[in-house]
Coordinates of C-alpha atoms in Angstrom, one line a residue:
X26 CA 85.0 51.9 -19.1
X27 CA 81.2 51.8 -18.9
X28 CA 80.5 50.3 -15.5
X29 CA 77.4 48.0 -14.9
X30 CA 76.3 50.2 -12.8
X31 CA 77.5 53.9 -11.8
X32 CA 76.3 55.3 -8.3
X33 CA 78.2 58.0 -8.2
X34 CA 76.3 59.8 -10.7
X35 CA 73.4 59.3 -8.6
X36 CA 74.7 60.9 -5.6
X37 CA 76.0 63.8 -7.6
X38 CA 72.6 64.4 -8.4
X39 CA 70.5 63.5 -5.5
X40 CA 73.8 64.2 -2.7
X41 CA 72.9 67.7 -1.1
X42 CA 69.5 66.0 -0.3
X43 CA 70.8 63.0 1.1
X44 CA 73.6 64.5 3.4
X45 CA 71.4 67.0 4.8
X46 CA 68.6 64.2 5.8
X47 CA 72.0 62.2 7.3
X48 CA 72.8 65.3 9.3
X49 CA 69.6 65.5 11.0
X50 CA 69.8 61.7 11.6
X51 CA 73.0 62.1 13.4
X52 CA 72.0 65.3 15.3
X53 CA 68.7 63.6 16.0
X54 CA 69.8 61.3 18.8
X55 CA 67.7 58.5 17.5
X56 CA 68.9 55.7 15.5
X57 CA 67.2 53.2 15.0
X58 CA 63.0 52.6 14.5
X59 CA 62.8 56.3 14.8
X60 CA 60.7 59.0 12.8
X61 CA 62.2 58.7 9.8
X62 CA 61.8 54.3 9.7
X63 CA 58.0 54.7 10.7
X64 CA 57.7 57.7 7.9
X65 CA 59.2 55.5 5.3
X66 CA 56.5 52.6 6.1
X67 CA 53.8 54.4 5.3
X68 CA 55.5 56.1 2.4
X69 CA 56.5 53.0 0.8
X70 CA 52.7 51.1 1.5
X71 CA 51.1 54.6 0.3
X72 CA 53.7 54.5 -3.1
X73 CA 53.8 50.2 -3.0
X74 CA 49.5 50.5 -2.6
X75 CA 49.5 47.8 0.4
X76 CA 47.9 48.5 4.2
X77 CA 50.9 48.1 5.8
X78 CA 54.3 48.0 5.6
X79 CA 57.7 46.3 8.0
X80 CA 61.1 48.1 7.3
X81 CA 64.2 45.5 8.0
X82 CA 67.5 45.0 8.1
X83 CA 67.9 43.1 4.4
X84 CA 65.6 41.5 1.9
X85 CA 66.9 38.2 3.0
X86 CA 65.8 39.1 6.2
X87 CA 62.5 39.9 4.5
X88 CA 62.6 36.1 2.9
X89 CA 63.5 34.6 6.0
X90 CA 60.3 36.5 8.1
X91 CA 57.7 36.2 5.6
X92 CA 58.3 32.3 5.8
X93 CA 58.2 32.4 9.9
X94 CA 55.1 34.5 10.0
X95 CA 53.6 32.0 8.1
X96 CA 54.7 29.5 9.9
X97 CA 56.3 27.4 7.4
X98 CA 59.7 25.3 8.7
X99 CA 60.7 21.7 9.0
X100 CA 58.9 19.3 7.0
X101 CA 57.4 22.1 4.9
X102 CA 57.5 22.3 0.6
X103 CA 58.0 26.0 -1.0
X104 CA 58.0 25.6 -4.6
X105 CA 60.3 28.5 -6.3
X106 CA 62.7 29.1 -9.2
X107 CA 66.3 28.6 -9.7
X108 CA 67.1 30.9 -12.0
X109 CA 67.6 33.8 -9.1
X110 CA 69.8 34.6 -6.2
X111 CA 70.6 32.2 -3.4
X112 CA 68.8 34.5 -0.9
X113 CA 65.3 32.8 -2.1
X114 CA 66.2 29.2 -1.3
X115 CA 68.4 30.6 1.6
X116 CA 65.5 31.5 3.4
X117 CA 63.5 28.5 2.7
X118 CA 66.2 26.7 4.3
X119 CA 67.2 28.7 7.6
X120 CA 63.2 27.8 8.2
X121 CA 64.2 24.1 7.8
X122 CA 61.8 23.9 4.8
X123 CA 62.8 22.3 1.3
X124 CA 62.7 24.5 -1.5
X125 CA 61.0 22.5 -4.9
X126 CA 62.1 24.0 -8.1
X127 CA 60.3 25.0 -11.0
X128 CA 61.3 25.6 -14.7
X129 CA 61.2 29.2 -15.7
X130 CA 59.7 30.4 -19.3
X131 CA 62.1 31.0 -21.6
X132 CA 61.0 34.2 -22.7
X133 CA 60.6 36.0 -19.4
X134 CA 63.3 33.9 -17.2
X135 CA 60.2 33.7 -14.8
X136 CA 59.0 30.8 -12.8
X137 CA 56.4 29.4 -15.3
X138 CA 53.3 28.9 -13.8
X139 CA 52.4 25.9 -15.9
X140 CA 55.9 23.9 -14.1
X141 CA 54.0 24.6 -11.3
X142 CA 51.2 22.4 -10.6
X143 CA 53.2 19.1 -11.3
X144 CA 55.4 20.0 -8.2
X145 CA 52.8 20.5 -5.5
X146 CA 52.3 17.6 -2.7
X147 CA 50.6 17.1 0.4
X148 CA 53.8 18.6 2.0
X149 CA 53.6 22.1 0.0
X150 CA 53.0 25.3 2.2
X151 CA 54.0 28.2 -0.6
X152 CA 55.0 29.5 -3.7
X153 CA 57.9 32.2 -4.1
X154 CA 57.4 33.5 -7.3
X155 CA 60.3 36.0 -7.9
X156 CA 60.2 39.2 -10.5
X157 CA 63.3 38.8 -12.0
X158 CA 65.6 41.4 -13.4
X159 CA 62.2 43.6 -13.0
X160 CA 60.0 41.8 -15.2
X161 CA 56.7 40.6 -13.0
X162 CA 55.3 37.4 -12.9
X163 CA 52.3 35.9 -14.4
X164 CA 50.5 36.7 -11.2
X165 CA 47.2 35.7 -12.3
X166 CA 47.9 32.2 -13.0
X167 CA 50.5 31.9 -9.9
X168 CA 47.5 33.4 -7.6
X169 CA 45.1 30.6 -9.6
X170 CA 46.8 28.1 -8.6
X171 CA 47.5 29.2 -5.2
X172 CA 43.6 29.5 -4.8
X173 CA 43.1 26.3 -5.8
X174 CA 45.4 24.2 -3.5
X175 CA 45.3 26.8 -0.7
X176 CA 48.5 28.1 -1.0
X177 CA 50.6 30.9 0.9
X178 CA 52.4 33.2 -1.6
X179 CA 55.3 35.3 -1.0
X180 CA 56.3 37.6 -3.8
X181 CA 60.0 38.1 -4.3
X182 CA 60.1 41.9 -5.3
X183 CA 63.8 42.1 -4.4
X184 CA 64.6 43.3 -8.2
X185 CA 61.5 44.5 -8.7
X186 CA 60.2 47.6 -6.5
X187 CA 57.8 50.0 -9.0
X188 CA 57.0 47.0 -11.3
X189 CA 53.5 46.4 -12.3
X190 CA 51.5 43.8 -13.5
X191 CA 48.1 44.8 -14.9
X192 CA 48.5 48.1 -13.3
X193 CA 49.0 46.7 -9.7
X194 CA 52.4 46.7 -8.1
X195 CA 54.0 43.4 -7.5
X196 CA 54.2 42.7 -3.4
X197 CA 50.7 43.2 -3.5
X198 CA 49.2 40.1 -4.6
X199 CA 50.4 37.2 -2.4
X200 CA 50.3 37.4 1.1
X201 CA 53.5 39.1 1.9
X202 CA 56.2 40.6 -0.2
X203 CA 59.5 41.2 0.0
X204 CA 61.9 43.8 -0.9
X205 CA 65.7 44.6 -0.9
X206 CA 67.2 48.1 -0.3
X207 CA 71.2 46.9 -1.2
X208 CA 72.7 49.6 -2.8
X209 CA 72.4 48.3 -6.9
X210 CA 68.8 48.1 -6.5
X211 CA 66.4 50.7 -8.4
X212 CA 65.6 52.2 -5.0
X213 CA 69.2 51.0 -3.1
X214 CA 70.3 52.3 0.2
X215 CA 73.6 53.1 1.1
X216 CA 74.1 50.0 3.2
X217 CA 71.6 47.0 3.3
X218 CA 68.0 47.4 3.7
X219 CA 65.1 45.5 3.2
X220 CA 60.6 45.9 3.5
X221 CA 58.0 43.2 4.0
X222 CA 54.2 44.4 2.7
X223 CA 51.5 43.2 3.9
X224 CA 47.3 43.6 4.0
X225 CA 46.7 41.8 7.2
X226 CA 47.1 43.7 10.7
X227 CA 48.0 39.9 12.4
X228 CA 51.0 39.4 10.0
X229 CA 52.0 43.3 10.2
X230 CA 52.3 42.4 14.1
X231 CA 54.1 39.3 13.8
X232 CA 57.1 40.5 11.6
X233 CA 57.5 43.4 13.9
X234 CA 57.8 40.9 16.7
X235 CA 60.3 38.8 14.8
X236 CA 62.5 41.4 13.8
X237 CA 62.6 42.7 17.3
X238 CA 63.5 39.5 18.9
X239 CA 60.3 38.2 19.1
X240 CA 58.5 40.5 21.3
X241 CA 55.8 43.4 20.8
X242 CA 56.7 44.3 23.9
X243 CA 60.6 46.0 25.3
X244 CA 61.6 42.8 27.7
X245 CA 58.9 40.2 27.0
X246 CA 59.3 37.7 24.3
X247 CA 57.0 35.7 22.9
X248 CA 59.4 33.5 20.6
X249 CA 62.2 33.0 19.4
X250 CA 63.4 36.7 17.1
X251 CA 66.1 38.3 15.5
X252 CA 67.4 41.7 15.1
X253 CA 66.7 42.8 12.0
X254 CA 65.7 46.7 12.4
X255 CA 66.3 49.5 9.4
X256 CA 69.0 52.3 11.0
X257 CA 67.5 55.6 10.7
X258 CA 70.3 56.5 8.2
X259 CA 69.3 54.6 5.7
X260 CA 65.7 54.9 6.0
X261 CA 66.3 58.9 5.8
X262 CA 68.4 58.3 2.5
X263 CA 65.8 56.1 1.4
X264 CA 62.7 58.8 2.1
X265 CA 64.9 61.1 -0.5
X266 CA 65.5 58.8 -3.1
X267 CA 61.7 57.6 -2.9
X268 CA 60.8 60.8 -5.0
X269 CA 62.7 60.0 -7.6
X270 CA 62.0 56.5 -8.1
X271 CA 59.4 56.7 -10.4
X272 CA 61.6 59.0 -13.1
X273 CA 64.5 56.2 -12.4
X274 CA 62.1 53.6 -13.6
X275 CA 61.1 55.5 -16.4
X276 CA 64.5 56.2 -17.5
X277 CA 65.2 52.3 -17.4
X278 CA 62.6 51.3 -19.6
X279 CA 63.7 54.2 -22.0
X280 CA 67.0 52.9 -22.2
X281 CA 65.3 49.6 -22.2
X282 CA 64.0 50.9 -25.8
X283 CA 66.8 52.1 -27.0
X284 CA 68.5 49.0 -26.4
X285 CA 66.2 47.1 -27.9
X286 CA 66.5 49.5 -31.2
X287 CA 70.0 49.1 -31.3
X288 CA 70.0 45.6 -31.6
X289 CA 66.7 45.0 -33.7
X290 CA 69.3 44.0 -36.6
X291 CA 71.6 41.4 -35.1
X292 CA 69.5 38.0 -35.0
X293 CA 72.3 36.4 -32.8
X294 CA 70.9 38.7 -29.9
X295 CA 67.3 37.8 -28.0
X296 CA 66.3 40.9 -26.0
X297 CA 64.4 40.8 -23.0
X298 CA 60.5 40.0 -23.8
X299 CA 58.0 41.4 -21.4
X300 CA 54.6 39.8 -20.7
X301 CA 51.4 41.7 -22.1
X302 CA 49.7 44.2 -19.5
X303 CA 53.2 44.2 -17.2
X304 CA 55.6 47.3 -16.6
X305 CA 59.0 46.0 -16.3
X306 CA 61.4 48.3 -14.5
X307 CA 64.4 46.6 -15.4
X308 CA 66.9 46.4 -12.8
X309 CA 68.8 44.3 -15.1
X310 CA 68.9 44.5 -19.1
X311 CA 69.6 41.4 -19.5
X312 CA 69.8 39.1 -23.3
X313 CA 70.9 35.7 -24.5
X314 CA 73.5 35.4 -27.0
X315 CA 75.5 32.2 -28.1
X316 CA 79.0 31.9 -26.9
X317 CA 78.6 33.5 -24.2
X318 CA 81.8 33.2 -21.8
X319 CA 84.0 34.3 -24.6
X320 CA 81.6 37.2 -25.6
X321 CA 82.2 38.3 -21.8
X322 CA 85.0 38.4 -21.7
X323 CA 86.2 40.0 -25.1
X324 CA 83.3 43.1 -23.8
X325 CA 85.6 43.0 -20.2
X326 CA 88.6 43.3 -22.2
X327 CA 87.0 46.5 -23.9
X328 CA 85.7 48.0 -21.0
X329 CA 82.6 47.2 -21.0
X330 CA 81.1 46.1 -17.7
X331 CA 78.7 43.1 -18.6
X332 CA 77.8 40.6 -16.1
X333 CA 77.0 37.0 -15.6
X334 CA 73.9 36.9 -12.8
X335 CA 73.4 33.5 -11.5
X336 CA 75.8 31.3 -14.3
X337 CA 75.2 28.5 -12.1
X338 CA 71.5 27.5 -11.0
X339 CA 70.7 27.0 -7.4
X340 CA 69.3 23.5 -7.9
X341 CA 72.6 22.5 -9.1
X342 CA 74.6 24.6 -6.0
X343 CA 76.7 22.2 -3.9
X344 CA 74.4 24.0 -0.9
X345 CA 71.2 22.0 -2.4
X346 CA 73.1 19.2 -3.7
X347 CA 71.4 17.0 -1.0
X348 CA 68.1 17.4 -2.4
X349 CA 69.2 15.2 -5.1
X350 CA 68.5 17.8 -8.5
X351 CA 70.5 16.5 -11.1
X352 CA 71.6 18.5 -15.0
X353 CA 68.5 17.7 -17.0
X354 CA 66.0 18.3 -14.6
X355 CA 65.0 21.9 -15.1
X356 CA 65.5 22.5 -19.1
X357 CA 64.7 26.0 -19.9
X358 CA 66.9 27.4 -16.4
X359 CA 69.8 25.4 -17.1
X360 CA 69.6 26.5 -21.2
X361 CA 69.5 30.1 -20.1
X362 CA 72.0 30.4 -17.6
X363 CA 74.3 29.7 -20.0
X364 CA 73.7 32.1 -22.5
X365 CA 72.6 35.2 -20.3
X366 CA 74.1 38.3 -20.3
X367 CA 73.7 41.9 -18.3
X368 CA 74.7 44.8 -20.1
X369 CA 74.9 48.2 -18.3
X370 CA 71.6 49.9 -16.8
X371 CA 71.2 52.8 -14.5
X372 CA 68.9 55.8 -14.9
X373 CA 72.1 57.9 -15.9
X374 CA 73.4 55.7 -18.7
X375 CA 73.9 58.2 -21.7
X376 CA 72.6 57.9 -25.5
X377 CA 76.3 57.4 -26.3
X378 CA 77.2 55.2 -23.9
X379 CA 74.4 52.6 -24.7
X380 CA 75.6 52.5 -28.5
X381 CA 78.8 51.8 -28.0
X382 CA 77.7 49.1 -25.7
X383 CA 75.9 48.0 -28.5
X384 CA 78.1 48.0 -31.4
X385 CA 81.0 46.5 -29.1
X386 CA 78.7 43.4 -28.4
X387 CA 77.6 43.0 -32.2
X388 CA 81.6 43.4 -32.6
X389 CA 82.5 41.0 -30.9
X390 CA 79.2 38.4 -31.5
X391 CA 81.1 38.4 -35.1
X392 CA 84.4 37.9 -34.2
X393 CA 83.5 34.8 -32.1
X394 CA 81.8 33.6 -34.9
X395 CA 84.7 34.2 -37.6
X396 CA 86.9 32.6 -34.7
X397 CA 84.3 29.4 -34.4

């Protein structure tokens, strides 16, 4: 079996580290926003290259705060994609905004930022561009547009921590970005975990507020909060693996490579494209191929653990079915949810491991064709 995804070879690498920072958490007394959760915010804006950043409970927190410091909520438009995880749209709803979708591009499953323009109305607060599977957005032309029609934007890092686009990180060009520390993440936690960033002081202050029940101050609240404060633990276990995300990244797009070598001569198989002057860190290795269910699950039935992320598009989720998208609407998503695959990527993946992943998939791409 080749797993999606393998975390234990991480710890066996990386464990003494992590259980002796535990240790000192648990013989420390403190627990939670203590020395270790105000070290890793100024680690993280340091490595990120923002002024400031909020440590929280989950990215979906993260979502769901970036949208009340803002102030967006009933009434409100956020124009975003559907081709990622509910969290996005979840947010935008627990707000009481509407989420708008946009087609992605093809090529990069990314919102396209000419779908755009076409969606905005008098009633549209923000964009939620969101760095799928690693790769960044076309932040210039998001940012354009954003300019133009005075526009919040919220970055969606949640896949995407170390990614750059034209040598800047992503969560650094819109107003606040947001970033998930679950476990399968490039830099994942050992429990959930998630990071706002931020340049202005005023919005810095606000999501501290929010996540601490709406008050700056112990016992006086100045709106209506929620708990959603990083434990010590994980921000200890998160200060360790933070000096090695940059060789985890690295090792991703190498394997990334390889990939991409291995299946250079099967035309049945589009690997990922990535945008000029952008370094993907690909948190997913992710390709289209035709038949895809079947493929699936012939590579499940010979150990191999591919996965379907998001099969289904959120604007045609029974959650958003009251917002009246229909099939048809949004070409390119619904074309590519169908014929997407994720084939295993972690930093630990070995040379051998990735060709027999490969020569399994051309395998069985042929027998579903001689089958057809």
């Amino acid at each position: 079996m080749i797993p999606i995804l393998d975390s234990k070879r991480q710890y066996a690498k990386i464990g003494a580290e992590v259980e002796k920072a535990v240790c000192e958490v648990l013989r420390s007394g403190s627990y939670i926003l203590g020395p270790n959760c105000k070290a890793l915010e100024v680690e993280l804006a340091k490595y990120i290259g923002c002024n400031y950043t909020v440590t929280l409970n989950s990215g979906t927190d993260a979502l769901h705060l970036a949208l009340r410091a803002l102030d967006i909520g009933a009434g409100d438009e956020v124009i975003t994609t559907a081709f990622t995880f509910v969290a996005t749209t979840e947010a935008i709803g627990i707000v009481g905004a509407t989420p708008v979708f946009a087609d992605i591009d093809a090529d990069t499953f990314n919102i396209d930022p000419k779908k755009i323009e076409e969606k905005i109305t008098p009633k549209t607060k923000a964009i939620i561009p969101v760095h799928l599977y690693g790769q960044p957005c076309d932040m210039d032309a998001i940012m354009d547009i954003a300019k133009r029609h005075n526009l919040y934007v919220i970055e969606d890092c949640c896949q995407a921590i170390g990614a750059k686009y034209k040598g800047q990180m992503v969560g650094t060009f819109g107003d606040i970005g947001c970033y998930s520390f679950y476990p399968t993440k490039n830099l994942g936690g050992m429990g959930d975990g998630g990071l706002i960033t931020v340049n202005s002081e005023n919005l810095k202050n606000r999501i501290i507020a929010l996540r601490n029940h709406g008050g700056a101050v112990r016992y006086y609240h100045d709106e209506i909060g929620v708990n959603s404060r990083l434990d010590e633990i994980q921000a200890a276990i998160l200060r360790v693996k933070l000096n090695y995300i940059d060789e985890w990244n690295s090792l991703r797009r190498e394997h990334a490579k390889t990939y991409n070598e291995l299946f250079a001569g099967c035309e049945d198989i589009i690997t990922p494209h990535e945008l000029d002057n952008t370094y993907c860190v690909y948190h997913q290795y992710t390709v289209k191929i035709p038949n895809r269910d079947n493929i699936h699950k012939m590579l499940q039935e010979a150990g191999i653990g591919a996965m379907l992320y998001y099969p289904v598009p959120l604007h045609l989720q029974k959650v958003h079915a009251h917002l009246g998208w229909t099939k048809g609407m949004l070409p390119n998503t619904e074309k590519d949810t169908e014929c997407v695959i994720s084939l295993p990527m972690f930093p630990e993946l070995t040379l051998e491991e990735q060709k027999t992943v490969a020569s399994t998939l051309i395998n069985c791409i042929e027998k579903s064709k001689a089958l057809a």
